[in-house]
Tab-separated table of C-alpha atoms and ligand atoms in Angstrom:
chain	number	residue	atom	x	y	z
A	1	MET	CA	-17.069	1.476	51.997
A	2	LYS	CA	-19.935	2.000	49.405
A	3	THR	CA	-19.219	0.822	45.971
A	4	LEU	CA	-20.342	1.351	42.282
A	5	SER	CA	-20.967	-2.236	40.454
A	6	PHE	CA	-19.374	-2.551	36.845
A	7	ASN	CA	-20.720	-5.196	34.241
A	8	ASN	CA	-18.074	-7.658	35.158
A	9	ASP	CA	-19.126	-7.428	39.024
A	10	ASP	CA	-15.952	-5.323	39.763
A	11	GLU	CA	-16.398	-2.687	42.423
A	12	MET	CA	-15.157	0.868	42.458
A	13	PRO	CA	-15.131	2.448	45.901
A	14	MET	CA	-17.365	5.337	45.698
A	15	ILE	CA	-14.638	7.830	47.550
A	16	GLY	CA	-11.720	8.246	45.954
A	17	LEU	CA	-8.675	10.432	46.606
A	18	GLY	CA	-8.197	13.400	43.604
A	19	THR	CA	-4.825	14.213	42.728
A	20	TRP	CA	-5.560	17.174	40.358
A	21	LYS	CA	-3.680	20.171	42.051
A	22	SER	CA	-1.757	18.086	44.423
A	23	GLN	CA	1.905	19.315	44.245
A	24	PRO	CA	5.111	17.243	43.634
A	25	GLY	CA	6.624	16.829	46.986
A	26	GLU	CA	3.392	16.498	48.730
A	27	VAL	CA	1.315	14.075	46.836
A	28	HIS	CA	3.432	11.138	47.810
A	29	ASP	CA	2.417	11.623	51.398
A	30	ALA	CA	-1.076	12.181	50.492
A	31	VAL	CA	-1.140	9.029	48.720
A	32	LEU	CA	0.117	6.970	51.308
A	33	THR	CA	-1.707	8.634	54.135
A	34	ALA	CA	-4.769	8.026	52.195
A	35	LEU	CA	-4.066	4.202	51.450
A	36	LYS	CA	-3.283	3.940	55.339
A	37	THR	CA	-6.476	5.390	56.192
A	38	GLY	CA	-8.576	3.300	54.158
A	39	TYR	CA	-8.627	4.638	50.852
A	40	ARG	CA	-8.923	2.132	48.101
A	41	HIS	CA	-9.288	4.356	45.119
A	42	ILE	CA	-6.893	6.905	43.503
A	43	ASP	CA	-7.849	9.248	40.893
A	44	CYS	CA	-5.013	10.388	38.552
A	45	ALA	CA	-3.940	11.720	35.061
A	46	PRO	CA	-0.966	12.511	33.296
A	47	ILE	CA	-1.814	16.216	32.981
A	48	TYR	CA	-1.807	16.508	36.591
A	49	GLY	CA	2.241	16.139	36.428
A	50	ASN	CA	2.302	14.039	39.268
A	51	GLU	CA	1.755	10.234	38.564
A	52	ALA	CA	5.465	9.075	38.987
A	53	GLU	CA	5.252	10.289	42.638
A	54	VAL	CA	1.545	8.709	42.973
A	55	GLY	CA	3.235	5.488	41.496
A	56	GLN	CA	6.148	5.659	44.288
A	57	ALA	CA	3.435	5.826	47.066
A	58	ILE	CA	1.493	3.161	45.916
A	59	GLN	CA	4.453	1.149	45.759
A	60	GLN	CA	5.561	1.591	48.966
A	61	ALA	CA	2.167	1.128	50.521
A	62	ILE	CA	2.149	-2.340	48.928
A	63	ARG	CA	5.629	-3.038	50.125
A	64	ASP	CA	4.751	-1.800	53.574
A	65	GLY	CA	1.538	-4.804	53.328
A	66	VAL	CA	-0.945	-1.974	53.461
A	67	LEU	CA	-2.868	-3.507	50.955
A	68	LYS	CA	-2.621	-5.504	47.634
A	69	ARG	CA	-2.742	-4.308	43.965
A	70	GLU	CA	-6.083	-6.038	43.539
A	71	ALA	CA	-7.789	-4.262	46.442
A	72	LEU	CA	-6.848	-0.717	45.091
A	73	TRP	CA	-8.827	0.774	42.083
A	74	VAL	CA	-6.641	3.228	39.987
A	75	THR	CA	-8.253	5.676	37.428
A	76	SER	CA	-6.162	7.556	35.069
A	77	LYS	CA	-7.031	9.489	31.743
A	78	LEU	CA	-5.849	9.760	28.469
A	79	TRP	CA	-4.828	13.750	27.497
A	80	ASN	CA	-5.761	15.725	24.713
A	81	ASP	CA	-2.575	15.209	22.702
A	82	ALA	CA	-2.788	11.320	22.259
A	83	HIS	CA	-6.716	11.353	20.589
A	84	ARG	CA	-5.347	9.274	17.545
A	85	GLN	CA	-6.102	5.976	17.510
A	86	ALA	CA	-2.299	4.965	17.251
A	87	ASP	CA	-1.166	7.238	20.145
A	88	VAL	CA	-3.652	5.823	22.740
A	89	ILE	CA	-1.838	2.702	23.733
A	90	PRO	CA	1.738	4.435	23.868
A	91	ALA	CA	-0.052	7.272	26.259
A	92	LEU	CA	-1.318	4.501	28.393
A	93	LYS	CA	1.575	2.790	28.697
A	94	LYS	CA	3.811	5.748	29.702
A	95	THR	CA	0.911	6.251	32.574
A	96	LEU	CA	1.571	2.800	33.355
A	97	SER	CA	4.976	2.695	33.540
A	98	ASP	CA	4.971	6.295	35.799
A	99	LEU	CA	1.999	4.684	38.131
A	100	GLN	CA	4.290	1.287	38.415
A	101	LEU	CA	1.141	-0.590	37.119
A	102	ASP	CA	0.464	-3.439	34.916
A	103	TYR	CA	-3.028	-2.237	34.278
A	104	LEU	CA	-5.374	0.338	35.148
A	105	ASP	CA	-9.001	-0.127	36.717
A	106	LEU	CA	-10.127	2.639	34.694
A	107	PHE	CA	-9.172	4.697	31.938
A	108	LEU	CA	-11.214	7.544	30.547
A	109	ILE	CA	-10.790	9.956	27.606
A	110	HIS	CA	-9.731	13.156	29.868
A	111	TRP	CA	-12.057	15.584	27.483
A	112	PRO	CA	-13.593	15.596	24.039
A	113	VAL	CA	-11.234	17.946	22.789
A	114	ALA	CA	-7.975	16.767	20.477
A	115	LEU	CA	-4.666	18.558	20.401
A	116	LYS	CA	-1.568	18.278	18.101
A	117	GLN	CA	0.711	15.570	19.783
A	118	GLY	CA	2.908	17.264	22.068
A	119	VAL	CA	0.783	19.888	23.107
A	120	MET	CA	-0.274	20.060	26.593
A	121	PHE	CA	-2.232	23.409	26.494
A	122	PRO	CA	-2.805	25.487	23.440
A	123	ASP	CA	-1.033	28.517	22.659
A	124	GLY	CA	-3.181	29.215	19.577
A	125	PRO	CA	-5.615	27.983	17.295
A	126	ASP	CA	-3.063	25.870	15.370
A	127	ASP	CA	-2.457	23.489	18.257
A	128	PHE	CA	-5.787	21.999	18.130
A	129	LEU	CA	-7.135	19.053	15.693
A	130	SER	CA	-11.090	19.170	15.068
A	131	LEU	CA	-13.287	16.309	15.986
A	132	GLU	CA	-13.493	16.211	12.241
A	133	GLU	CA	-10.062	15.422	11.754
A	134	VAL	CA	-10.028	12.820	15.049
A	135	PRO	CA	-13.356	11.686	15.813
A	136	VAL	CA	-14.098	10.274	19.520
A	137	SER	CA	-14.822	7.202	17.454
A	138	GLU	CA	-11.258	7.022	16.451
A	139	THR	CA	-10.082	7.666	19.971
A	140	TRP	CA	-12.565	4.900	21.281
A	141	ALA	CA	-11.389	2.498	19.238
A	142	GLY	CA	-7.191	2.813	20.732
A	143	MET	CA	-9.424	2.946	24.240
A	144	GLU	CA	-11.081	-0.786	23.297
A	145	ALA	CA	-7.899	-1.947	21.990
A	146	ALA	CA	-6.539	-0.984	25.848
A	147	VAL	CA	-9.080	-3.269	27.264
A	148	ASP	CA	-8.388	-6.160	24.711
A	149	GLU	CA	-4.703	-5.951	25.798
A	150	GLY	CA	-5.565	-6.241	29.374
A	151	LEU	CA	-3.896	-2.979	29.919
A	152	ALA	CA	-7.263	-1.091	31.228
A	153	ARG	CA	-10.001	-3.208	32.813
A	154	HIS	CA	-12.691	-0.564	32.271
A	155	ILE	CA	-13.070	2.586	29.868
A	156	GLY	CA	-15.192	5.668	29.837
A	157	VAL	CA	-14.841	9.419	29.385
A	158	SER	CA	-14.757	12.694	31.128
A	159	ASN	CA	-16.496	15.857	30.331
A	160	PHE	CA	-18.664	14.303	27.937
A	161	LYS	CA	-22.024	16.010	27.554
A	162	LEU	CA	-25.009	13.733	27.636
A	163	GLU	CA	-25.369	13.487	23.758
A	164	ARG	CA	-22.065	12.694	23.321
A	165	VAL	CA	-22.210	9.789	26.098
A	166	ARG	CA	-25.674	8.504	24.115
A	167	GLN	CA	-23.737	8.434	21.007
A	168	LEU	CA	-20.589	6.636	22.073
A	169	VAL	CA	-22.800	4.054	24.148
A	170	GLU	CA	-25.019	3.362	20.702
A	171	GLN	CA	-21.596	3.310	18.487
A	172	ALA	CA	-19.090	1.215	21.006
A	173	ARG	CA	-18.034	-2.067	20.763
A	174	ILE	CA	-17.213	-1.961	24.309
A	175	LYS	CA	-19.338	0.632	25.965
A	176	PRO	CA	-18.041	3.536	28.245
A	177	GLU	CA	-18.900	2.909	31.629
A	178	MET	CA	-17.933	6.060	33.326
A	179	ASN	CA	-18.414	9.825	32.777
A	180	GLN	CA	-16.237	11.954	34.867
A	181	VAL	CA	-17.590	15.387	35.470
A	182	GLU	CA	-17.787	18.293	37.702
A	183	LEU	CA	-20.676	18.093	40.150
A	184	HIS	CA	-21.543	19.739	43.192
A	185	PRO	CA	-24.761	21.652	44.524
A	186	HIS	CA	-23.802	24.890	42.421
A	187	LEU	CA	-23.811	22.459	39.271
A	188	PRO	CA	-26.068	19.278	39.801
A	189	GLN	CA	-26.657	18.610	36.329
A	190	GLU	CA	-29.720	16.323	36.858
A	191	ARG	CA	-30.176	15.561	33.212
A	192	LEU	CA	-26.832	14.504	32.841
A	193	VAL	CA	-26.502	12.354	35.997
A	194	LYS	CA	-30.098	10.770	35.187
A	195	GLY	CA	-29.308	10.190	31.453
A	196	CYS	CA	-25.850	8.639	31.979
A	197	GLN	CA	-27.486	6.206	34.868
A	198	GLY	CA	-30.246	5.397	32.661
A	199	ILE	CA	-27.748	4.020	29.852
A	200	GLY	CA	-25.508	2.014	32.389
A	201	VAL	CA	-22.842	4.751	32.797
A	202	HIS	CA	-21.732	5.671	36.063
A	203	LEU	CA	-21.020	9.333	37.134
A	204	THR	CA	-17.861	10.627	39.234
A	205	ALA	CA	-18.036	13.771	40.547
A	206	TYR	CA	-14.841	16.092	40.234
A	207	SER	CA	-14.521	19.252	41.935
A	208	PRO	CA	-16.998	18.424	44.681
A	209	LEU	CA	-15.612	20.802	47.374
A	210	GLY	CA	-15.356	23.927	44.724
A	211	SER	CA	-11.600	23.256	43.964
A	212	LYS	CA	-10.578	26.544	45.609
A	213	ASP	CA	-6.840	25.908	45.048
A	214	ARG	CA	-7.102	26.075	41.505
A	215	SER	CA	-4.425	28.421	40.045
A	216	SER	CA	-5.780	31.850	39.444
A	217	ALA	CA	-5.462	31.695	35.502
A	218	ILE	CA	-8.710	29.484	35.792
A	219	LYS	CA	-10.359	31.037	38.768
A	220	LYS	CA	-12.798	34.001	38.681
A	221	ALA	CA	-12.706	36.683	41.561
A	222	ASP	CA	-16.219	36.614	42.151
A	223	GLU	CA	-16.744	32.919	42.110
A	224	PRO	CA	-19.206	31.167	44.779
A	225	SER	CA	-18.061	29.307	47.855
A	226	LEU	CA	-19.340	25.964	48.291
A	227	LEU	CA	-17.392	25.707	51.651
A	228	GLU	CA	-18.789	28.916	52.896
A	229	HIS	CA	-22.166	28.452	51.896
A	230	PRO	CA	-24.572	29.328	54.804
A	231	ALA	CA	-27.217	26.533	53.384
A	232	ILE	CA	-24.354	23.767	53.728
A	233	ARG	CA	-23.153	25.042	56.873
A	234	ARG	CA	-26.881	24.856	58.214
A	235	VAL	CA	-27.049	21.137	57.227
A	236	ALA	CA	-23.377	20.306	58.512
A	237	GLU	CA	-24.611	21.749	62.124
A	238	LYS	CA	-27.728	19.875	61.924
A	239	ARG	CA	-25.806	16.554	61.184
A	240	ASN	CA	-22.984	17.376	63.254
A	241	CYS	CA	-20.135	17.213	60.823
A	242	THR	CA	-18.107	19.323	58.569
A	243	VAL	CA	-19.299	21.211	55.576
A	244	GLY	CA	-16.716	19.214	53.676
A	245	GLN	CA	-18.301	15.940	54.485
A	246	VAL	CA	-21.763	17.246	53.663
A	247	LEU	CA	-20.679	17.830	50.261
A	248	ILE	CA	-19.284	14.683	49.980
A	249	SER	CA	-22.294	12.846	51.445
A	250	TRP	CA	-24.399	14.811	48.917
A	251	ALA	CA	-22.653	13.211	46.027
A	252	LEU	CA	-22.363	9.498	47.735
A	253	HIS	CA	-26.455	10.045	48.004
A	254	ARG	CA	-26.993	10.671	44.331
A	255	GLY	CA	-25.186	7.381	43.469
A	256	THR	CA	-22.058	8.901	42.024
A	257	ALA	CA	-18.357	8.126	42.591
A	258	VAL	CA	-16.794	11.394	44.124
A	259	ILE	CA	-13.001	12.486	44.325
A	260	PRO	CA	-12.080	15.223	46.693
A	261	LYS	CA	-8.552	16.322	46.477
A	262	SER	CA	-6.624	16.854	50.012
A	263	THR	CA	-3.007	16.766	50.744
A	264	ASN	CA	-3.554	17.516	54.244
A	265	ALA	CA	-3.843	14.394	56.789
A	266	GLY	CA	-6.551	15.589	58.799
A	267	ARG	CA	-9.023	16.327	56.053
A	268	ILE	CA	-7.952	13.321	54.142
A	269	GLN	CA	-9.324	11.408	57.220
A	270	GLU	CA	-12.366	13.773	57.574
A	271	ASN	CA	-13.434	13.168	53.703
A	272	LEU	CA	-13.354	9.539	53.620
A	273	LYS	CA	-15.310	9.583	57.052
A	274	SER	CA	-18.143	11.286	55.032
A	275	VAL	CA	-19.515	7.846	54.238
A	276	GLU	CA	-21.093	8.005	57.597
A	277	VAL	CA	-22.984	10.895	57.086
A	278	GLU	CA	-26.599	10.131	56.724
A	279	LEU	CA	-28.765	12.979	54.857
A	280	SER	CA	-32.325	12.851	54.612
A	281	LEU	CA	-34.374	13.515	51.452
A	282	GLU	CA	-35.119	17.023	52.936
A	283	ASP	CA	-31.451	17.712	53.421
A	284	MET	CA	-31.041	16.375	49.909
A	285	GLN	CA	-33.286	18.599	48.289
A	286	TYR	CA	-32.527	21.591	50.404
A	287	ILE	CA	-28.863	21.301	49.490
A	288	GLY	CA	-29.765	20.615	45.631
A	289	GLN	CA	-31.833	23.967	45.389
A	290	ILE	CA	-29.278	26.553	46.507
A	291	GLY	CA	-28.306	27.858	42.632
A	292	PRO	CA	-27.506	29.184	40.727
A	293	ASP	CA	-25.617	27.016	38.659
A	294	TYR	CA	-21.684	27.600	38.454
A	295	ARG	CA	-19.217	25.848	36.438
A	296	PHE	CA	-15.604	26.195	38.389
A	297	VAL	CA	-13.986	24.236	35.478
A	298	ASP	CA	-15.543	25.646	32.470
A	299	GLY	CA	-13.182	24.629	29.517
A	300	SER	CA	-13.204	28.074	27.953
A	301	PHE	CA	-9.478	27.407	27.569
A	302	TRP	CA	-10.589	25.185	24.474
A	303	ALA	CA	-12.855	27.823	22.824
A	304	MET	CA	-10.209	30.336	22.323
A	305	ASP	CA	-10.479	32.434	19.237
A	306	GLY	CA	-10.151	30.541	15.841
A	307	SER	CA	-10.405	27.205	17.968
A	308	PRO	CA	-12.473	24.167	16.376
A	309	TYR	CA	-14.328	23.775	19.725
A	310	SER	CA	-16.761	26.221	21.287
A	311	MET	CA	-18.525	26.361	24.829
A	312	ALA	CA	-21.686	25.081	22.828
A	313	ASP	CA	-19.786	21.964	21.780
A	314	LEU	CA	-18.546	21.331	25.180
A	315	TRP	CA	-21.602	21.623	27.675
A	316	ASP	CA	-25.552	20.739	27.786
A	317	ARG	CA	-27.104	23.730	27.506
B	401	A2P	P1	-6.259	20.555	51.040
B	401	A2P	O1	-5.312	19.984	50.096
B	401	A2P	O2	-5.176	21.628	51.757
B	401	A2P	O3	-6.894	19.730	52.098
B	401	A2P	P2	-11.513	19.839	45.461
B	401	A2P	O4	-11.562	18.401	45.711
B	401	A2P	O5	-13.154	20.066	45.136
B	401	A2P	O6	-10.974	19.903	44.029
B	401	A2P	O7	-11.355	20.687	46.300
B	401	A2P	C1	-9.922	20.799	46.627
B	401	A2P	C2	-9.553	22.289	47.898
B	401	A2P	O8	-10.312	21.731	49.009
B	401	A2P	C3	-8.231	22.074	48.178
B	401	A2P	O9	-8.014	23.380	48.604
B	401	A2P	C4	-8.307	21.363	49.393
B	401	A2P	O10	-7.166	21.641	50.290
B	401	A2P	C5	-9.387	21.385	50.251
B	401	A2P	N1	-10.265	20.479	51.127
B	401	A2P	C6	-10.219	19.152	50.673
B	401	A2P	N2	-10.916	18.606	52.019
B	401	A2P	C7	-11.468	19.632	52.478
B	401	A2P	C8	-12.376	19.652	53.679
B	401	A2P	N3	-12.874	18.619	54.413
B	401	A2P	N4	-12.543	20.790	54.007
B	401	A2P	C9	-12.436	22.176	53.443
B	401	A2P	N5	-11.464	22.063	52.692
B	401	A2P	C10	-10.917	20.911	51.969
């Protein structure tokens, strides 16, 4: 498996199993199948509501002799309601307890958005805390403490625009090493990718297949389909592979990690095999220009009327 190298020589396998939207009752088998198939990277978050089941599958795989803990890369994230410095380690400990792990390989701030403690999703503007009330620097001090205490080997962010990443890199005692963001041919985000890579921050591509299994509440009727896009189909035919594999291979060829979600055993295997798909520079350019830009997870749920957050705060223009 191709890997990304970290400052202390740790290696992160570039294909990980995504677990967002993986239903309780399904995610256990998905993770176990993935580990048996050869995945060594699982991407999790407490807000996905399934970490305890993911943890049971990891433990079963270790018990069955499929792998040792040290051979596995586990990423999880800090939810928005635990951005106060004192809340970071307790939230991480809950995740570790659910995952049945002593440490995370990578711990990310899930969004640059703070909510009051106990609020999973905001009902109204009163549920938010502004970044003046809880600055990212305060949350980051909690993330650094997680490294100091040996609870996380690496720390980073998710859904951060370039300016925010730069600011954090300049100010941090322990530098962020990852920004996990939405990346696919309808949202290549060249400037963000190059900008992060240029300052030593790796990227992980989420929603690489277009996340068509999102709930209808955060899905638009007229959104484009990556999996049915004729240009990507054409490359798949040329390379004698599936459309999903082209999308995953495209992410790998850009030097980003990628976390396709599947709970289907056949597709879990198919996605890992994307590492064998070679794309030429011409294929890469052809895929990268399909346009127009489209963001499937646009974060508009944080920018409700009266919220201290706006879409312009969230994303690079
Ligand atoms: P399933 O879990 O039934 O395999 P994303 O990773 O962008 O969030 O996309 C996940 C969606 O894509 C899920 O609906 C998942 O369904 C589906 N999916 C995963 N792998 C493939 C694949 N290789 N081909 C087509 N669809 C896939």
